[in-house]
Short mmCIF file of N, CA and C in Angstrom, two decimals:
data_model
loop_
_atom_site.label_atom_id
_atom_site.label_comp_id
_atom_site.label_asym_id
_atom_site.label_seq_id
_atom_site.Cartn_x
_atom_site.Cartn_y
_atom_site.Cartn_z
N UNK A 461 117.77 93.86 98.75
CA UNK A 461 117.92 93.75 97.52
C UNK A 461 117.37 92.30 97.03
N UNK A 462 117.53 91.21 97.78
CA UNK A 462 116.99 89.98 97.33
C UNK A 462 115.48 89.97 97.44
N UNK A 463 114.88 90.61 98.48
CA UNK A 463 113.44 90.73 98.45
C UNK A 463 112.94 91.45 97.38
N UNK A 464 113.52 92.38 96.98
CA UNK A 464 112.99 93.29 95.65
C UNK A 464 113.10 92.33 94.53
N UNK A 465 114.12 91.64 94.27
CA UNK A 465 114.48 90.70 93.09
C UNK A 465 113.30 89.65 93.15
N UNK A 466 113.08 89.04 94.35
CA UNK A 466 112.05 88.09 94.48
C UNK A 466 110.51 88.70 94.20
N UNK A 467 110.30 89.69 94.72
CA UNK A 467 109.01 90.29 94.42
C UNK A 467 108.74 90.80 92.99
N UNK A 468 109.75 91.11 92.34
CA UNK A 468 109.55 91.61 90.91
C UNK A 468 109.24 90.25 90.23
N UNK A 469 110.07 89.23 90.44
CA UNK A 469 109.76 87.98 89.73
C UNK A 469 108.24 87.49 89.98
N UNK A 470 108.17 87.44 91.34
CA UNK A 470 106.72 86.89 91.77
C UNK A 470 105.61 87.66 91.04
N UNK A 471 105.50 88.89 91.24
CA UNK A 471 104.41 89.71 90.76
C UNK A 471 104.33 89.80 89.30
N UNK A 472 105.35 89.75 88.60
CA UNK A 472 105.33 89.85 87.17
C UNK A 472 105.03 88.45 86.57
N UNK A 473 105.32 87.34 87.12
CA UNK A 473 104.94 86.02 86.72
C UNK A 473 103.45 85.82 87.22
N UNK A 474 103.03 86.35 88.36
CA UNK A 474 101.57 86.04 88.65
C UNK A 474 100.66 86.87 87.80
N UNK A 475 101.15 87.98 87.45
CA UNK A 475 100.19 88.87 86.56
C UNK A 475 100.18 88.24 85.01
N UNK A 476 101.27 87.80 84.71
CA UNK A 476 101.37 87.14 83.34
C UNK A 476 100.68 85.91 83.29
N UNK A 477 100.29 85.14 84.26
CA UNK A 477 99.37 84.04 84.30
C UNK A 477 98.04 84.38 83.81
N UNK A 478 97.48 85.57 84.18
CA UNK A 478 96.14 86.03 83.88
C UNK A 478 96.15 87.02 82.62
N UNK A 479 97.22 87.31 82.11
CA UNK A 479 97.25 88.24 80.97
C UNK A 479 97.10 87.52 79.66
N UNK A 480 96.48 88.44 78.77
CA UNK A 480 96.42 88.00 77.36
C UNK A 480 97.44 88.82 76.53
N UNK A 481 97.86 89.84 77.24
CA UNK A 481 98.94 90.60 76.47
C UNK A 481 99.82 91.20 77.59
N UNK A 482 101.10 91.21 77.29
CA UNK A 482 102.08 91.79 78.12
C UNK A 482 102.97 92.84 77.44
N UNK A 483 103.46 93.82 77.99
CA UNK A 483 104.27 94.75 77.33
C UNK A 483 105.20 95.42 78.55
N UNK A 484 106.28 95.90 78.09
CA UNK A 484 107.16 96.60 79.00
C UNK A 484 106.64 97.93 79.19
N UNK A 485 106.43 98.39 80.37
CA UNK A 485 106.05 99.75 80.73
C UNK A 485 106.81 100.88 79.94
N UNK A 486 108.02 100.55 79.83
CA UNK A 486 108.93 101.62 79.13
C UNK A 486 108.54 101.71 77.77
N UNK A 487 107.89 100.90 77.21
CA UNK A 487 107.30 100.86 75.68
C UNK A 487 106.05 101.40 75.48
N UNK A 488 105.37 101.76 76.74
CA UNK A 488 104.01 102.43 76.44
C UNK A 488 104.19 103.81 75.79
N UNK A 489 103.31 103.91 74.76
CA UNK A 489 103.20 105.16 73.93
C UNK A 489 101.83 105.34 73.66
N UNK A 490 101.41 106.41 73.08
CA UNK A 490 99.95 106.77 72.74
C UNK A 490 99.41 105.69 71.84
N UNK A 491 100.19 105.04 70.85
CA UNK A 491 99.52 104.03 70.00
C UNK A 491 99.37 102.75 70.81
N UNK A 492 100.21 102.38 71.60
CA UNK A 492 99.95 101.23 72.31
C UNK A 492 98.79 101.44 73.27
N UNK A 493 98.79 102.51 74.01
CA UNK A 493 97.80 102.83 74.91
C UNK A 493 96.41 102.81 74.15
N UNK A 494 96.28 103.37 72.91
CA UNK A 494 95.04 103.36 72.17
C UNK A 494 94.80 101.90 71.86
N UNK A 495 95.60 101.10 71.59
CA UNK A 495 95.36 99.67 71.44
C UNK A 495 94.87 99.00 72.67
N UNK A 496 95.45 99.32 73.77
CA UNK A 496 94.92 98.64 75.04
C UNK A 496 93.54 99.17 75.31
N UNK A 497 93.21 100.51 75.09
CA UNK A 497 91.86 101.03 75.35
C UNK A 497 90.89 100.23 74.46
N UNK A 498 91.28 100.02 73.28
CA UNK A 498 90.31 99.43 72.28
C UNK A 498 89.98 98.01 72.77
N UNK A 499 91.14 97.27 73.18
CA UNK A 499 90.91 95.84 73.70
C UNK A 499 89.84 95.74 74.92
N UNK A 500 89.89 96.89 75.70
CA UNK A 500 88.90 96.91 76.87
C UNK A 500 87.64 97.55 76.58
N UNK A 501 87.27 97.87 75.34
CA UNK A 501 86.17 98.54 74.95
C UNK A 501 86.04 100.05 75.24
N UNK A 502 87.13 100.60 75.54
CA UNK A 502 87.16 102.09 75.75
C UNK A 502 87.52 102.74 74.38
N UNK A 503 87.26 104.02 74.38
CA UNK A 503 87.43 104.84 73.20
C UNK A 503 89.01 105.14 73.04
N UNK A 504 89.56 104.53 71.89
CA UNK A 504 90.98 104.67 71.77
C UNK A 504 91.34 106.16 71.26
N UNK A 505 90.36 106.76 70.86
CA UNK A 505 90.76 108.21 70.48
C UNK A 505 91.15 109.06 71.67
N UNK A 506 90.88 108.61 72.80
CA UNK A 506 91.22 109.44 74.06
C UNK A 506 92.74 109.15 74.42
N UNK A 507 93.31 108.24 73.91
CA UNK A 507 94.69 107.81 74.24
C UNK A 507 95.76 109.01 74.16
N UNK A 508 95.72 109.72 73.06
CA UNK A 508 96.61 110.76 72.88
C UNK A 508 96.57 111.83 74.16
N UNK A 509 95.28 112.33 74.30
CA UNK A 509 95.04 113.30 75.43
C UNK A 509 95.37 112.80 76.80
N UNK A 510 95.02 111.51 77.00
CA UNK A 510 95.26 111.01 78.34
C UNK A 510 96.82 110.67 78.56
N UNK A 511 97.38 110.38 77.55
CA UNK A 511 98.84 110.01 77.76
C UNK A 511 99.59 111.31 77.86
N UNK A 512 99.14 112.27 77.10
CA UNK A 512 99.81 113.64 77.30
C UNK A 512 99.63 114.29 78.70
N UNK A 513 98.54 113.90 79.32
CA UNK A 513 98.14 114.54 80.51
C UNK A 513 99.04 114.26 81.67
N UNK A 514 99.78 113.30 81.58
CA UNK A 514 100.64 112.69 82.65
C UNK A 514 102.09 112.97 82.33
N UNK A 515 102.96 113.54 83.03
CA UNK A 515 104.34 113.65 82.85
C UNK A 515 104.92 112.40 82.71
N UNK A 516 106.10 112.14 81.92
CA UNK A 516 106.69 110.96 81.95
C UNK A 516 107.50 110.71 83.23
N UNK A 517 107.88 111.70 83.77
CA UNK A 517 108.73 111.66 85.07
C UNK A 517 107.91 111.79 86.35
N UNK A 518 106.61 111.38 86.24
CA UNK A 518 105.74 111.62 87.41
C UNK A 518 106.20 110.80 88.76
N UNK A 519 106.89 109.88 88.50
CA UNK A 519 107.40 109.15 89.72
C UNK A 519 108.87 109.04 89.78
N UNK A 520 109.64 109.92 89.12
CA UNK A 520 111.09 109.85 88.98
C UNK A 520 111.63 110.56 90.28
N UNK A 521 112.81 110.11 90.75
CA UNK A 521 113.58 110.74 91.77
C UNK A 521 113.97 112.17 91.46
N UNK A 522 114.32 112.32 90.23
CA UNK A 522 114.82 113.61 89.69
C UNK A 522 113.76 114.70 89.83
N UNK A 523 112.48 114.37 89.64
CA UNK A 523 111.35 115.24 89.76
C UNK A 523 111.20 115.64 91.12
N UNK A 524 111.47 114.74 92.17
CA UNK A 524 111.35 114.98 93.55
C UNK A 524 112.64 115.78 94.04
N UNK A 525 113.55 116.07 93.23
CA UNK A 525 114.75 116.83 93.71
C UNK A 525 115.93 116.01 94.23
N UNK A 526 115.74 114.67 93.96
CA UNK A 526 116.90 113.71 94.42
C UNK A 526 117.52 113.06 93.23
N UNK A 527 118.65 112.49 93.18
CA UNK A 527 119.04 111.82 92.12
C UNK A 527 119.72 110.38 92.73
N UNK A 528 118.94 109.31 92.27
CA UNK A 528 119.37 108.10 92.60
C UNK A 528 120.48 107.56 91.78
N UNK A 529 121.48 106.86 92.32
CA UNK A 529 122.55 106.18 91.44
C UNK A 529 121.87 104.89 90.91
N UNK A 530 122.25 104.49 89.72
CA UNK A 530 121.76 103.40 89.11
C UNK A 530 122.33 102.10 89.60
N UNK A 531 121.54 101.10 89.53
CA UNK A 531 121.97 99.75 89.97
C UNK A 531 122.14 98.94 88.56
N UNK A 532 123.36 98.46 88.51
CA UNK A 532 123.66 97.74 87.17
C UNK A 532 123.37 96.28 87.48
N UNK A 533 123.20 95.56 86.40
CA UNK A 533 122.92 94.11 86.58
C UNK A 533 124.11 93.44 87.40
N UNK A 534 125.20 93.80 87.09
CA UNK A 534 126.49 93.29 87.75
C UNK A 534 126.46 93.56 89.19
N UNK A 535 125.81 94.50 89.77
CA UNK A 535 125.54 94.85 91.11
C UNK A 535 124.71 93.88 91.84
N UNK A 536 123.91 93.07 91.16
CA UNK A 536 123.02 92.19 91.78
C UNK A 536 123.71 91.00 92.39
N UNK A 537 123.33 90.47 93.50
CA UNK A 537 124.11 89.37 94.11
C UNK A 537 123.67 88.04 93.31
N UNK A 538 124.69 87.25 93.04
CA UNK A 538 124.70 86.05 92.36
C UNK A 538 123.94 85.16 93.26
N UNK A 539 123.16 84.14 92.51
CA UNK A 539 122.41 83.12 93.25
C UNK A 539 121.17 82.85 92.55
N UNK A 540 120.27 82.09 93.23
CA UNK A 540 119.06 81.64 92.67
C UNK A 540 118.19 82.78 92.34
N UNK A 541 118.06 83.90 93.14
CA UNK A 541 117.22 84.92 92.86
C UNK A 541 117.73 85.69 91.57
N UNK A 542 118.84 85.84 91.41
CA UNK A 542 119.47 86.47 90.22
C UNK A 542 119.15 85.64 88.96
N UNK A 543 119.27 84.41 89.02
CA UNK A 543 118.89 83.50 88.06
C UNK A 543 117.46 83.53 87.51
N UNK A 544 116.54 83.55 88.58
CA UNK A 544 115.15 83.63 88.50
C UNK A 544 114.89 84.99 87.78
N UNK A 545 115.47 85.99 88.24
CA UNK A 545 115.22 87.37 87.75
C UNK A 545 115.68 87.38 86.35
N UNK A 546 116.72 86.85 85.99
CA UNK A 546 117.19 86.84 84.55
C UNK A 546 116.24 86.16 83.62
N UNK A 547 115.76 85.09 84.07
CA UNK A 547 114.81 84.32 83.28
C UNK A 547 113.48 85.08 83.05
N UNK A 548 112.99 85.70 84.07
CA UNK A 548 111.75 86.51 84.12
C UNK A 548 111.92 87.72 83.23
N UNK A 549 113.09 88.35 83.41
CA UNK A 549 113.39 89.55 82.56
C UNK A 549 113.50 89.21 81.02
N UNK A 550 114.07 88.10 80.80
CA UNK A 550 114.11 87.65 79.40
C UNK A 550 112.67 87.39 78.80
N UNK A 551 111.89 86.83 79.76
CA UNK A 551 110.40 86.45 79.30
C UNK A 551 109.63 87.66 79.05
N UNK A 552 110.01 88.80 79.64
CA UNK A 552 109.15 90.00 79.57
C UNK A 552 109.84 90.96 78.66
N UNK A 553 110.89 90.54 77.89
CA UNK A 553 111.57 91.43 77.06
C UNK A 553 112.68 92.23 77.34
N UNK A 554 113.19 92.15 78.51
CA UNK A 554 114.42 92.80 78.89
C UNK A 554 115.69 91.82 78.64
N UNK A 555 116.24 92.23 77.58
CA UNK A 555 117.51 91.44 77.10
C UNK A 555 118.82 92.26 77.24
N UNK A 556 119.89 91.58 77.08
CA UNK A 556 121.18 92.20 77.12
C UNK A 556 121.30 92.80 78.46
N UNK A 557 121.10 92.19 79.50
CA UNK A 557 121.16 92.71 80.94
C UNK A 557 122.50 92.58 81.49
N UNK A 558 123.34 91.73 81.08
CA UNK A 558 124.62 91.54 81.75
C UNK A 558 125.50 92.66 81.30
#
């Protein structure tokens, strides 16, 4: 668990150092995707079809026939890693975690 917490913080902070725009993956929708396509010089009119071509649950455990139990914020071990994770989560728009 601690390794996962450290890696999430590390990779998100590293990516943000080079990003001009960040967003929560959970907020990705056709409009945001069109915006991102336009930013990189791609045709934004393809966003709707591209977005619709991939199921929202493509990587979910439910799709694979398993059900994972959720991990709550209160389940995470207290300490430096959790403090770092909380700061990074707030930075990237994940609020009300406790």
